[in-house]
Short mmCIF file of N, CA and C in Angstrom, two decimals:
data_model
loop_
_atom_site.label_atom_id
_atom_site.label_comp_id
_atom_site.label_asym_id
_atom_site.label_seq_id
_atom_site.Cartn_x
_atom_site.Cartn_y
_atom_site.Cartn_z
N MET A 1 80.55 118.12 124.29
CA MET A 1 79.47 117.92 125.36
C MET A 1 78.49 118.79 125.52
N GLU A 2 78.80 119.81 125.08
CA GLU A 2 78.14 121.10 125.28
C GLU A 2 76.93 121.03 123.89
N GLU A 3 77.30 120.43 122.95
CA GLU A 3 76.09 120.01 121.78
C GLU A 3 75.53 119.00 122.20
N LEU A 4 75.91 118.03 122.92
CA LEU A 4 75.02 117.03 123.40
C LEU A 4 73.84 117.56 124.22
N LYS A 5 74.47 118.29 125.39
CA LYS A 5 73.61 118.86 126.16
C LYS A 5 72.55 119.72 125.64
N LYS A 6 72.92 120.41 124.34
CA LYS A 6 71.78 121.27 123.60
C LYS A 6 70.85 120.24 123.27
N GLN A 7 71.28 119.23 122.44
CA GLN A 7 70.51 118.23 121.83
C GLN A 7 69.59 117.80 123.04
N ILE A 8 70.00 117.13 123.94
CA ILE A 8 68.94 116.44 124.93
C ILE A 8 68.14 117.39 125.42
N ALA A 9 68.28 118.79 125.69
CA ALA A 9 67.53 119.76 126.42
C ALA A 9 66.29 120.04 125.22
N ALA A 10 66.93 119.96 123.95
CA ALA A 10 65.76 120.28 122.95
C ALA A 10 64.71 119.05 122.76
N GLY A 11 65.44 118.29 122.80
CA GLY A 11 64.61 116.75 122.56
C GLY A 11 63.76 116.71 123.97
N GLN A 12 64.25 117.00 125.03
CA GLN A 12 63.22 116.83 126.30
C GLN A 12 62.03 118.20 126.08
N LYS A 13 62.66 119.13 125.64
CA LYS A 13 61.43 120.27 125.66
C LYS A 13 60.28 119.96 124.20
N ASN A 14 60.80 119.64 123.15
CA ASN A 14 59.97 119.31 121.98
C ASN A 14 59.46 117.94 121.99
N TYR A 15 60.02 117.06 122.77
CA TYR A 15 59.35 115.54 122.85
C TYR A 15 59.35 115.23 124.45
N PRO A 16 58.58 115.97 124.96
CA PRO A 16 58.36 115.20 126.60
C PRO A 16 58.37 113.82 126.85
N GLY A 17 59.18 113.25 127.53
CA GLY A 17 58.93 111.90 127.97
C GLY A 17 59.54 110.86 127.00
N LEU A 18 60.40 111.42 125.89
CA LEU A 18 60.61 110.67 124.80
C LEU A 18 62.37 110.40 124.73
N VAL A 19 62.85 111.17 125.45
CA VAL A 19 64.54 110.99 125.54
C VAL A 19 64.59 110.20 127.02
N LEU A 20 64.82 108.95 126.41
CA LEU A 20 64.74 107.80 127.60
C LEU A 20 66.08 107.66 128.08
N ALA A 21 67.44 107.96 127.34
CA ALA A 21 68.51 107.40 128.10
C ALA A 21 69.81 108.29 127.02
N ILE A 22 71.06 108.07 127.76
CA ILE A 22 72.26 108.64 127.08
C ILE A 22 72.74 107.51 126.58
N GLY A 23 73.21 107.57 125.29
CA GLY A 23 74.02 106.28 124.66
C GLY A 23 73.48 106.22 123.22
N GLU A 24 73.99 104.84 122.68
CA GLU A 24 75.20 104.21 123.20
C GLU A 24 76.31 104.91 123.27
N CYS A 25 77.33 104.97 124.33
CA CYS A 25 78.60 105.49 124.44
C CYS A 25 79.46 104.47 125.28
N GLY A 26 80.76 104.63 124.90
CA GLY A 26 81.70 103.85 125.70
C GLY A 26 83.15 103.71 124.90
N ILE A 27 83.64 102.51 125.02
CA ILE A 27 85.16 102.13 124.62
C ILE A 27 84.90 101.06 123.59
N ASP A 28 85.64 101.25 122.41
CA ASP A 28 85.63 100.36 121.48
C ASP A 28 86.98 100.16 120.61
N LYS A 29 87.64 99.36 121.39
CA LYS A 29 89.06 99.09 120.88
C LYS A 29 88.98 98.37 119.37
N ASN A 30 87.98 97.85 119.07
CA ASN A 30 87.89 97.17 117.59
C ASN A 30 88.05 98.14 116.75
N HIS A 31 86.93 99.19 116.70
CA HIS A 31 86.97 100.19 115.68
C HIS A 31 88.04 101.45 116.07
N ASN A 32 88.40 101.55 117.36
CA ASN A 32 89.59 102.42 117.72
C ASN A 32 90.97 101.62 118.13
N PRO A 33 91.28 100.87 117.35
CA PRO A 33 92.59 100.24 117.84
C PRO A 33 93.57 101.23 118.41
N ALA A 34 94.40 100.61 119.23
CA ALA A 34 95.59 101.32 119.81
C ALA A 34 96.50 101.86 118.89
N GLU A 35 96.41 101.07 117.76
CA GLU A 35 97.53 102.01 116.56
C GLU A 35 97.11 103.53 116.40
N LYS A 36 95.63 104.01 116.74
CA LYS A 36 95.46 105.34 116.48
C LYS A 36 96.27 106.21 117.59
N GLY A 37 96.79 105.45 118.75
CA GLY A 37 97.74 106.09 119.81
C GLY A 37 96.91 106.34 121.01
N ALA A 38 97.67 106.32 121.99
CA ALA A 38 97.29 106.37 123.62
C ALA A 38 96.45 107.70 123.79
N ALA A 39 96.83 108.68 123.11
CA ALA A 39 96.16 110.21 123.29
C ALA A 39 94.74 109.91 122.57
N PHE A 40 94.50 109.05 121.64
CA PHE A 40 93.08 109.12 120.96
C PHE A 40 92.32 108.10 122.13
N LEU A 41 93.02 107.03 122.57
CA LEU A 41 91.89 106.37 123.43
C LEU A 41 91.88 107.14 124.61
N ALA A 42 92.56 107.69 125.35
CA ALA A 42 92.60 108.44 126.42
C ALA A 42 91.40 109.61 126.28
N ALA A 43 91.33 110.31 125.12
CA ALA A 43 90.46 111.16 124.76
C ALA A 43 88.92 110.39 124.64
N GLU A 44 88.88 109.35 124.11
CA GLU A 44 87.45 108.35 124.15
C GLU A 44 87.11 108.05 125.59
N GLU A 45 88.22 107.89 126.39
CA GLU A 45 87.87 107.57 127.89
C GLU A 45 87.13 108.42 128.46
N GLU A 46 87.93 109.72 128.13
CA GLU A 46 87.36 111.00 128.73
C GLU A 46 86.47 111.50 128.23
N LEU A 47 85.86 111.41 127.03
CA LEU A 47 84.63 111.37 126.72
C LEU A 47 83.58 110.69 127.36
N PHE A 48 83.90 109.39 127.46
CA PHE A 48 82.93 108.66 127.86
C PHE A 48 82.61 108.82 129.33
N ALA A 49 83.55 109.15 130.34
CA ALA A 49 83.34 109.50 131.54
C ALA A 49 82.59 111.08 131.68
N MET A 50 82.66 111.85 130.50
CA MET A 50 81.85 112.84 130.75
C MET A 50 80.35 112.49 130.23
N GLN A 51 80.01 111.72 129.63
CA GLN A 51 78.81 111.22 129.09
C GLN A 51 78.01 110.26 130.30
N ALA A 52 79.07 109.75 130.99
CA ALA A 52 78.33 108.94 132.15
C ALA A 52 78.00 109.88 133.27
N GLU A 53 78.97 110.87 133.54
CA GLU A 53 78.32 112.03 134.45
C GLU A 53 77.05 112.71 134.12
N LEU A 54 77.18 113.13 132.57
CA LEU A 54 75.92 113.63 132.28
C LEU A 54 74.54 113.02 132.42
N SER A 55 74.55 111.68 132.11
CA SER A 55 73.56 110.79 132.26
C SER A 55 73.36 110.68 133.87
N GLN A 56 74.16 110.67 134.70
CA GLN A 56 73.72 110.70 136.17
C GLN A 56 73.17 112.01 136.55
N ASN A 57 73.69 113.21 136.10
CA ASN A 57 73.27 114.66 136.42
C ASN A 57 71.71 114.69 135.84
N LEU A 58 71.42 114.37 134.66
CA LEU A 58 70.04 114.38 134.08
C LEU A 58 69.23 113.07 134.36
N ASN A 59 69.56 112.32 135.22
CA ASN A 59 68.95 111.10 135.82
C ASN A 59 68.34 110.38 134.52
N LEU A 60 69.09 110.12 133.75
CA LEU A 60 68.91 109.26 132.45
C LEU A 60 69.60 108.01 132.41
N PRO A 61 69.24 106.97 131.95
CA PRO A 61 69.73 105.75 132.12
C PRO A 61 70.83 105.75 130.97
N LEU A 62 71.96 104.93 131.11
CA LEU A 62 73.12 105.08 130.29
C LEU A 62 73.13 103.76 129.62
N ILE A 63 73.42 103.86 128.25
CA ILE A 63 73.83 102.65 127.45
C ILE A 63 75.00 102.61 127.02
N ILE A 64 75.78 101.61 127.20
CA ILE A 64 77.08 101.32 126.97
C ILE A 64 77.44 100.39 125.89
N HIS A 65 78.44 100.80 125.29
CA HIS A 65 79.00 100.12 123.86
C HIS A 65 80.09 99.85 124.42
N SER A 66 80.62 98.60 124.70
CA SER A 66 82.02 98.36 124.79
C SER A 66 82.56 97.04 124.28
N ARG A 67 83.63 97.18 123.73
CA ARG A 67 84.08 96.22 122.59
C ARG A 67 85.52 96.18 122.48
N ASP A 68 86.02 94.98 123.12
CA ASP A 68 87.39 94.58 123.12
C ASP A 68 88.26 95.55 124.07
N ASP A 69 87.46 96.02 125.18
CA ASP A 69 88.34 96.88 126.32
C ASP A 69 87.42 96.92 127.55
N PHE A 70 87.08 95.70 128.12
CA PHE A 70 86.38 95.55 129.33
C PHE A 70 87.24 96.46 130.40
N GLU A 71 88.52 96.40 130.57
CA GLU A 71 89.20 97.02 131.58
C GLU A 71 88.87 98.57 131.51
N ARG A 72 88.93 98.98 130.52
CA ARG A 72 88.93 100.47 130.41
C ARG A 72 87.57 101.09 130.74
N THR A 73 86.63 100.33 130.04
CA THR A 73 85.18 100.47 130.33
C THR A 73 84.69 100.36 131.74
N TYR A 74 85.12 99.16 132.36
CA TYR A 74 84.81 99.03 133.61
C TYR A 74 85.54 100.11 134.81
N GLY A 75 86.52 100.50 134.29
CA GLY A 75 87.57 101.45 134.97
C GLY A 75 86.75 102.99 135.18
N VAL A 76 86.02 103.48 134.00
CA VAL A 76 85.15 104.63 134.13
C VAL A 76 83.87 104.19 135.11
N LEU A 77 83.25 103.18 134.67
CA LEU A 77 81.93 102.80 135.20
C LEU A 77 82.03 102.77 136.67
N LYS A 78 83.13 102.02 137.06
CA LYS A 78 83.23 101.77 138.58
C LYS A 78 83.44 103.05 139.59
N ASN A 79 83.53 104.09 138.94
CA ASN A 79 83.91 105.30 139.75
C ASN A 79 82.73 106.25 139.16
N SER A 80 81.77 105.61 138.74
CA SER A 80 80.61 106.33 138.61
C SER A 80 79.32 105.74 139.49
N SER A 81 78.30 106.78 139.93
CA SER A 81 77.28 106.11 140.76
C SER A 81 76.20 106.12 139.85
N ASN A 82 76.04 105.94 138.59
CA ASN A 82 74.74 105.89 137.76
C ASN A 82 74.17 104.43 138.31
N GLU A 83 72.99 104.46 138.24
CA GLU A 83 72.26 103.13 138.82
C GLU A 83 71.77 102.53 137.59
N ASP A 84 71.00 103.14 136.53
CA ASP A 84 70.46 102.77 135.63
C ASP A 84 71.41 102.65 134.33
N VAL A 85 72.00 101.53 134.15
CA VAL A 85 73.00 101.23 133.03
C VAL A 85 72.85 99.89 132.32
N ILE A 86 72.85 99.85 131.10
CA ILE A 86 72.56 98.76 130.12
C ILE A 86 74.17 98.72 129.53
N ILE A 87 74.50 97.31 129.42
CA ILE A 87 75.63 96.88 128.68
C ILE A 87 75.12 96.54 127.62
N HIS A 88 75.11 97.52 126.57
CA HIS A 88 74.34 96.91 125.29
C HIS A 88 75.45 95.76 124.73
N CYS A 89 74.73 94.92 123.98
CA CYS A 89 75.36 94.10 122.92
C CYS A 89 76.47 93.22 123.57
N PHE A 90 76.29 92.56 124.84
CA PHE A 90 77.23 92.25 125.85
C PHE A 90 77.90 91.06 124.82
N SER A 91 79.53 91.41 124.99
CA SER A 91 80.20 90.34 124.19
C SER A 91 81.30 89.76 125.09
N TYR A 92 81.26 89.81 126.33
CA TYR A 92 82.37 89.26 127.21
C TYR A 92 81.68 88.00 127.96
N GLY A 93 82.76 87.64 128.90
CA GLY A 93 82.17 86.47 129.64
C GLY A 93 81.81 86.61 131.04
N ILE A 94 81.48 85.32 131.76
CA ILE A 94 80.78 85.44 133.08
C ILE A 94 81.50 86.26 134.12
N GLU A 95 82.88 86.16 133.85
CA GLU A 95 83.69 87.13 134.84
C GLU A 95 83.32 88.85 134.81
N GLN A 96 83.34 89.18 133.50
CA GLN A 96 82.84 90.35 133.30
C GLN A 96 81.51 90.85 133.62
N ALA A 97 80.59 89.69 133.20
CA ALA A 97 79.41 90.23 133.44
C ALA A 97 79.04 90.15 134.88
N ARG A 98 79.93 89.36 135.85
CA ARG A 98 79.51 89.21 137.42
C ARG A 98 80.17 91.02 137.67
N ALA A 99 81.10 91.52 137.42
CA ALA A 99 81.77 93.00 137.79
C ALA A 99 80.55 93.76 137.36
N PHE A 100 80.10 93.59 136.14
CA PHE A 100 79.00 94.75 135.83
C PHE A 100 77.83 94.54 136.57
N LEU A 101 77.15 93.31 136.63
CA LEU A 101 76.03 93.00 137.76
C LEU A 101 76.47 93.42 139.09
N ASP A 102 77.70 93.15 139.54
CA ASP A 102 77.85 93.53 140.88
C ASP A 102 77.70 95.12 141.13
N LEU A 103 77.65 96.19 139.87
CA LEU A 103 77.68 97.53 140.08
C LEU A 103 76.10 97.87 139.76
N GLY A 104 75.25 96.56 139.83
CA GLY A 104 73.71 96.91 139.51
C GLY A 104 73.23 97.09 138.18
N TYR A 105 74.20 96.66 137.21
CA TYR A 105 73.71 96.71 135.63
C TYR A 105 72.98 95.94 135.08
N TYR A 106 72.22 96.18 134.04
CA TYR A 106 71.75 95.38 133.05
C TYR A 106 72.30 94.84 131.97
N ILE A 107 72.12 93.50 131.53
CA ILE A 107 73.28 92.97 130.39
C ILE A 107 72.20 92.63 129.49
N SER A 108 72.47 93.24 128.16
CA SER A 108 71.60 93.26 126.84
C SER A 108 72.47 92.20 125.87
N PHE A 109 71.57 91.37 125.42
CA PHE A 109 72.31 90.36 124.50
C PHE A 109 71.45 90.83 123.07
N SER A 110 72.42 90.68 122.13
CA SER A 110 71.87 90.66 120.59
C SER A 110 71.92 89.41 120.02
N GLY A 111 71.93 89.28 118.78
CA GLY A 111 72.05 88.06 118.13
C GLY A 111 73.29 86.99 118.07
N THR A 112 74.20 88.06 118.55
CA THR A 112 75.54 87.22 118.95
C THR A 112 75.56 86.14 119.63
N ILE A 113 74.50 86.19 120.67
CA ILE A 113 74.20 85.03 121.59
C ILE A 113 73.99 83.79 120.91
N THR A 114 73.43 83.85 119.73
CA THR A 114 72.91 82.84 118.93
C THR A 114 74.24 82.01 118.32
N PHE A 115 75.16 82.68 117.98
CA PHE A 115 76.56 82.34 117.32
C PHE A 115 77.32 81.04 117.64
N GLY A 116 77.92 80.54 116.87
CA GLY A 116 78.59 79.46 117.31
C GLY A 116 78.13 78.05 117.03
N LYS A 117 79.00 77.15 117.78
CA LYS A 117 78.60 75.64 117.84
C LYS A 117 79.26 74.99 118.88
N GLY A 118 78.53 74.16 119.20
CA GLY A 118 79.32 73.19 120.41
C GLY A 118 79.68 73.86 121.65
N GLU A 119 81.05 73.91 121.95
CA GLU A 119 81.22 74.61 123.41
C GLU A 119 81.02 76.00 123.34
N ARG A 120 81.03 76.87 122.02
CA ARG A 120 80.51 78.14 122.32
C ARG A 120 79.26 78.29 122.56
N LEU A 121 78.46 77.49 121.88
CA LEU A 121 76.91 77.65 122.32
C LEU A 121 76.73 77.17 123.75
N GLU A 122 77.39 76.48 124.37
CA GLU A 122 77.18 75.97 125.68
C GLU A 122 77.48 77.11 126.48
N THR A 123 78.75 77.69 126.27
CA THR A 123 79.38 78.92 126.97
C THR A 123 78.15 79.85 126.91
N SER A 124 77.48 80.15 125.84
CA SER A 124 76.49 81.22 125.88
C SER A 124 75.42 80.93 126.55
N ARG A 125 75.00 79.29 126.69
CA ARG A 125 73.90 79.36 127.69
C ARG A 125 74.23 79.37 129.14
N GLN A 126 75.52 78.84 129.12
CA GLN A 126 75.74 79.39 130.90
C GLN A 126 75.83 80.86 131.03
N LEU A 127 76.09 81.61 130.36
CA LEU A 127 76.44 83.02 130.35
C LEU A 127 74.64 83.56 130.72
N LEU A 128 73.88 82.99 129.68
CA LEU A 128 72.50 83.32 129.94
C LEU A 128 71.83 83.10 131.40
N ARG A 129 72.33 81.96 131.82
CA ARG A 129 71.64 81.18 132.96
C ARG A 129 72.42 82.02 134.24
N TYR A 130 73.61 82.60 133.90
CA TYR A 130 74.18 83.26 135.07
C TYR A 130 73.55 84.58 135.49
N VAL A 131 73.11 85.21 134.40
CA VAL A 131 72.69 86.52 134.32
C VAL A 131 71.21 86.64 135.17
N PRO A 132 71.18 87.42 136.57
CA PRO A 132 69.96 87.24 136.87
C PRO A 132 68.82 87.75 136.00
N LYS A 133 67.71 86.99 136.44
CA LYS A 133 66.36 87.31 135.23
C LYS A 133 66.06 88.68 135.41
N ASP A 134 66.07 89.62 136.65
CA ASP A 134 65.72 90.93 136.53
C ASP A 134 66.59 91.84 136.15
N ARG A 135 67.81 91.10 135.51
CA ARG A 135 68.92 92.14 134.91
C ARG A 135 68.99 91.76 133.32
N LEU A 136 67.98 91.03 132.89
CA LEU A 136 68.40 90.61 131.38
C LEU A 136 67.33 91.53 130.58
N LEU A 137 68.32 91.88 129.35
CA LEU A 137 67.46 92.65 128.16
C LEU A 137 68.13 91.71 126.88
N LEU A 138 67.20 91.93 126.00
CA LEU A 138 67.54 91.40 124.58
C LEU A 138 67.39 92.41 123.63
N GLU A 139 68.01 92.56 122.54
CA GLU A 139 67.84 93.72 121.67
C GLU A 139 68.22 93.09 120.13
N THR A 140 68.03 93.96 119.04
CA THR A 140 68.35 93.58 117.70
C THR A 140 69.69 93.95 117.38
N ASP A 141 70.26 95.11 117.78
CA ASP A 141 71.18 95.91 117.40
C ASP A 141 71.22 95.94 115.79
N ALA A 142 69.88 96.42 115.17
CA ALA A 142 69.80 96.21 113.63
C ALA A 142 70.59 97.45 113.22
N PRO A 143 71.03 97.53 112.14
CA PRO A 143 70.91 96.45 111.16
C PRO A 143 72.10 95.50 111.18
N PHE A 144 72.80 95.29 112.25
CA PHE A 144 73.97 94.47 112.32
C PHE A 144 73.38 93.21 113.36
N LEU A 145 74.45 92.32 113.20
CA LEU A 145 74.38 91.16 114.19
C LEU A 145 73.05 90.38 114.16
N ALA A 146 72.90 89.97 112.85
CA ALA A 146 71.25 88.98 112.74
C ALA A 146 71.53 87.85 113.22
N PRO A 147 70.83 87.15 114.00
CA PRO A 147 70.89 86.00 114.81
C PRO A 147 70.90 84.77 113.93
N VAL A 148 71.37 83.62 114.55
CA VAL A 148 71.10 82.49 113.52
C VAL A 148 69.88 82.06 113.38
N PRO A 149 69.28 81.76 112.44
CA PRO A 149 69.73 81.23 110.98
C PRO A 149 69.88 82.29 110.19
N CYS A 150 69.79 83.70 110.58
CA CYS A 150 70.14 84.69 109.64
C CYS A 150 71.41 85.11 109.34
N ARG A 151 72.40 84.84 110.22
CA ARG A 151 73.47 85.46 110.42
C ARG A 151 73.86 85.86 109.02
N GLY A 152 74.71 86.92 109.14
CA GLY A 152 75.27 87.64 107.78
C GLY A 152 74.24 88.39 107.01
N GLN A 153 72.96 88.36 107.29
CA GLN A 153 71.97 89.11 106.53
C GLN A 153 71.83 90.41 107.23
N THR A 154 71.06 91.42 106.74
CA THR A 154 70.81 92.76 107.35
C THR A 154 69.76 92.49 108.41
N ASN A 155 70.06 92.68 109.78
CA ASN A 155 69.45 92.60 110.72
C ASN A 155 68.36 93.55 110.79
N THR A 156 67.10 93.19 111.33
CA THR A 156 65.88 94.09 111.29
C THR A 156 65.21 93.68 112.87
N PRO A 157 64.30 94.33 113.30
CA PRO A 157 63.45 93.95 114.56
C PRO A 157 62.72 92.59 114.07
N LEU A 158 62.26 92.20 113.13
CA LEU A 158 61.44 91.17 112.72
C LEU A 158 62.46 89.81 113.07
N LEU A 159 63.68 89.91 113.01
CA LEU A 159 64.46 88.83 113.25
C LEU A 159 64.60 88.53 114.96
N ILE A 160 64.13 89.51 115.66
CA ILE A 160 64.34 89.30 116.96
C ILE A 160 63.82 87.84 117.62
N GLY A 161 62.67 87.24 117.15
CA GLY A 161 62.29 86.07 117.57
C GLY A 161 63.00 84.85 117.69
N HIS A 162 64.10 85.10 116.62
CA HIS A 162 65.28 83.86 116.73
C HIS A 162 66.08 84.07 118.17
N THR A 163 66.37 85.42 118.42
CA THR A 163 67.05 85.48 119.46
C THR A 163 66.48 85.12 120.79
N TYR A 164 64.97 85.47 120.85
CA TYR A 164 64.15 85.29 122.05
C TYR A 164 63.93 83.60 122.13
N ARG A 165 64.00 82.88 120.84
CA ARG A 165 63.75 81.48 121.05
C ARG A 165 64.99 80.73 121.41
N PHE A 166 66.16 81.30 121.01
CA PHE A 166 67.41 80.85 121.74
C PHE A 166 67.41 81.06 123.19
N VAL A 167 67.23 81.93 123.54
CA VAL A 167 67.46 82.53 125.17
C VAL A 167 66.31 81.71 125.82
N ALA A 168 65.07 81.58 125.20
CA ALA A 168 63.95 80.96 125.91
C ALA A 168 64.53 79.38 126.19
N ASP A 169 65.00 78.99 125.09
CA ASP A 169 65.53 77.59 125.12
C ASP A 169 66.57 77.28 126.30
N ALA A 170 67.69 78.13 126.32
CA ALA A 170 68.82 78.17 127.08
C ALA A 170 68.31 78.41 128.66
N LEU A 171 67.05 79.01 128.90
CA LEU A 171 66.72 79.18 130.40
C LEU A 171 65.68 78.33 130.60
N GLN A 172 65.36 77.48 129.59
CA GLN A 172 64.21 76.60 129.84
C GLN A 172 62.98 77.28 130.26
N MET A 173 62.48 78.26 129.47
CA MET A 173 61.31 79.08 130.19
C MET A 173 60.43 79.36 128.50
N PRO A 174 59.16 79.24 128.94
CA PRO A 174 58.40 79.52 127.88
C PRO A 174 58.33 81.14 127.27
N LEU A 175 58.43 80.95 125.68
CA LEU A 175 58.80 82.04 125.09
C LEU A 175 58.10 83.35 125.44
N ASP A 176 56.69 83.25 125.81
CA ASP A 176 55.82 84.18 126.20
C ASP A 176 56.09 84.74 127.71
N GLN A 177 56.57 83.84 128.51
CA GLN A 177 56.86 84.43 129.81
C GLN A 177 58.37 84.98 129.53
N LEU A 178 59.52 84.81 128.91
CA LEU A 178 60.71 85.37 128.50
C LEU A 178 60.26 86.78 128.21
N ALA A 179 59.29 86.85 127.20
CA ALA A 179 58.90 88.27 126.47
C ALA A 179 58.41 89.15 127.47
N LEU A 180 57.47 88.70 128.27
CA LEU A 180 57.15 89.43 129.64
C LEU A 180 58.09 89.85 130.56
N LEU A 181 59.17 88.95 130.68
CA LEU A 181 60.19 89.39 131.63
C LEU A 181 61.16 90.36 130.87
N VAL A 182 61.52 90.35 129.86
CA VAL A 182 62.20 91.44 129.16
C VAL A 182 61.42 92.68 129.10
N TRP A 183 60.06 92.67 128.67
CA TRP A 183 59.50 93.60 128.78
C TRP A 183 59.59 94.32 129.96
N GLY A 184 59.25 93.68 131.13
CA GLY A 184 59.30 94.25 132.65
C GLY A 184 60.62 94.87 133.00
N ASN A 185 61.60 94.08 132.32
CA ASN A 185 62.91 94.66 132.69
C ASN A 185 63.17 96.08 131.94
N ALA A 186 62.66 96.30 130.83
CA ALA A 186 63.03 97.44 130.01
C ALA A 186 62.04 98.54 130.56
N LYS A 187 60.68 98.38 130.88
CA LYS A 187 59.89 99.30 131.56
C LYS A 187 60.72 99.77 132.93
N GLN A 188 61.32 98.96 133.50
CA GLN A 188 61.86 99.20 134.83
C GLN A 188 63.22 100.13 134.51
N VAL A 189 64.04 99.94 133.57
CA VAL A 189 65.41 100.64 133.40
C VAL A 189 64.93 101.91 132.35
N PHE A 190 63.91 101.95 131.75
CA PHE A 190 63.56 103.06 130.96
C PHE A 190 62.54 103.95 131.37
N ARG A 191 62.00 103.33 132.73
CA ARG A 191 60.97 104.12 133.38
C ARG A 191 59.78 104.49 132.61
N PHE A 192 59.19 103.63 131.84
CA PHE A 192 58.14 103.76 131.03
C PHE A 192 56.90 102.62 131.55
#
């Protein structure tokens, strides 16, 4: 944590206005499974709580990585008073979205929102319609999670248009209107 504080201070000094957030940080049970042990997961949770506190103390938005452990992630965040929080690469359902939205957080979707067929795509559309428009963000997560029709390829920012088209279709919104909406939300949370 001391090293992180030093790096942020140096970034703020050397690049004024360009340190926009802390993160991504959080809990990842997929890459850090329980087999590593309860002590390992407890240490990850403790570090995450310290990073959340640091973002609050520095008045910087917090970008959350949460994979396969909503409960532990939510447990840290519900005890935090951070206001500008982004749930990066959202991978849960409407119930979990509701919990994060009730805390006032932003929900950010990557190319994974375009994955699947049939019922899974309809579930994704319902989730997109559930998230309030003033809490919606879209992202690439490059070089990972390329959207359909490029799934499995190396992702780049050049592919974000596929994600935007999918979301615009799900929300029955013109693409340019969606782009302005997401841009406005990004400006709000990152304060630029």
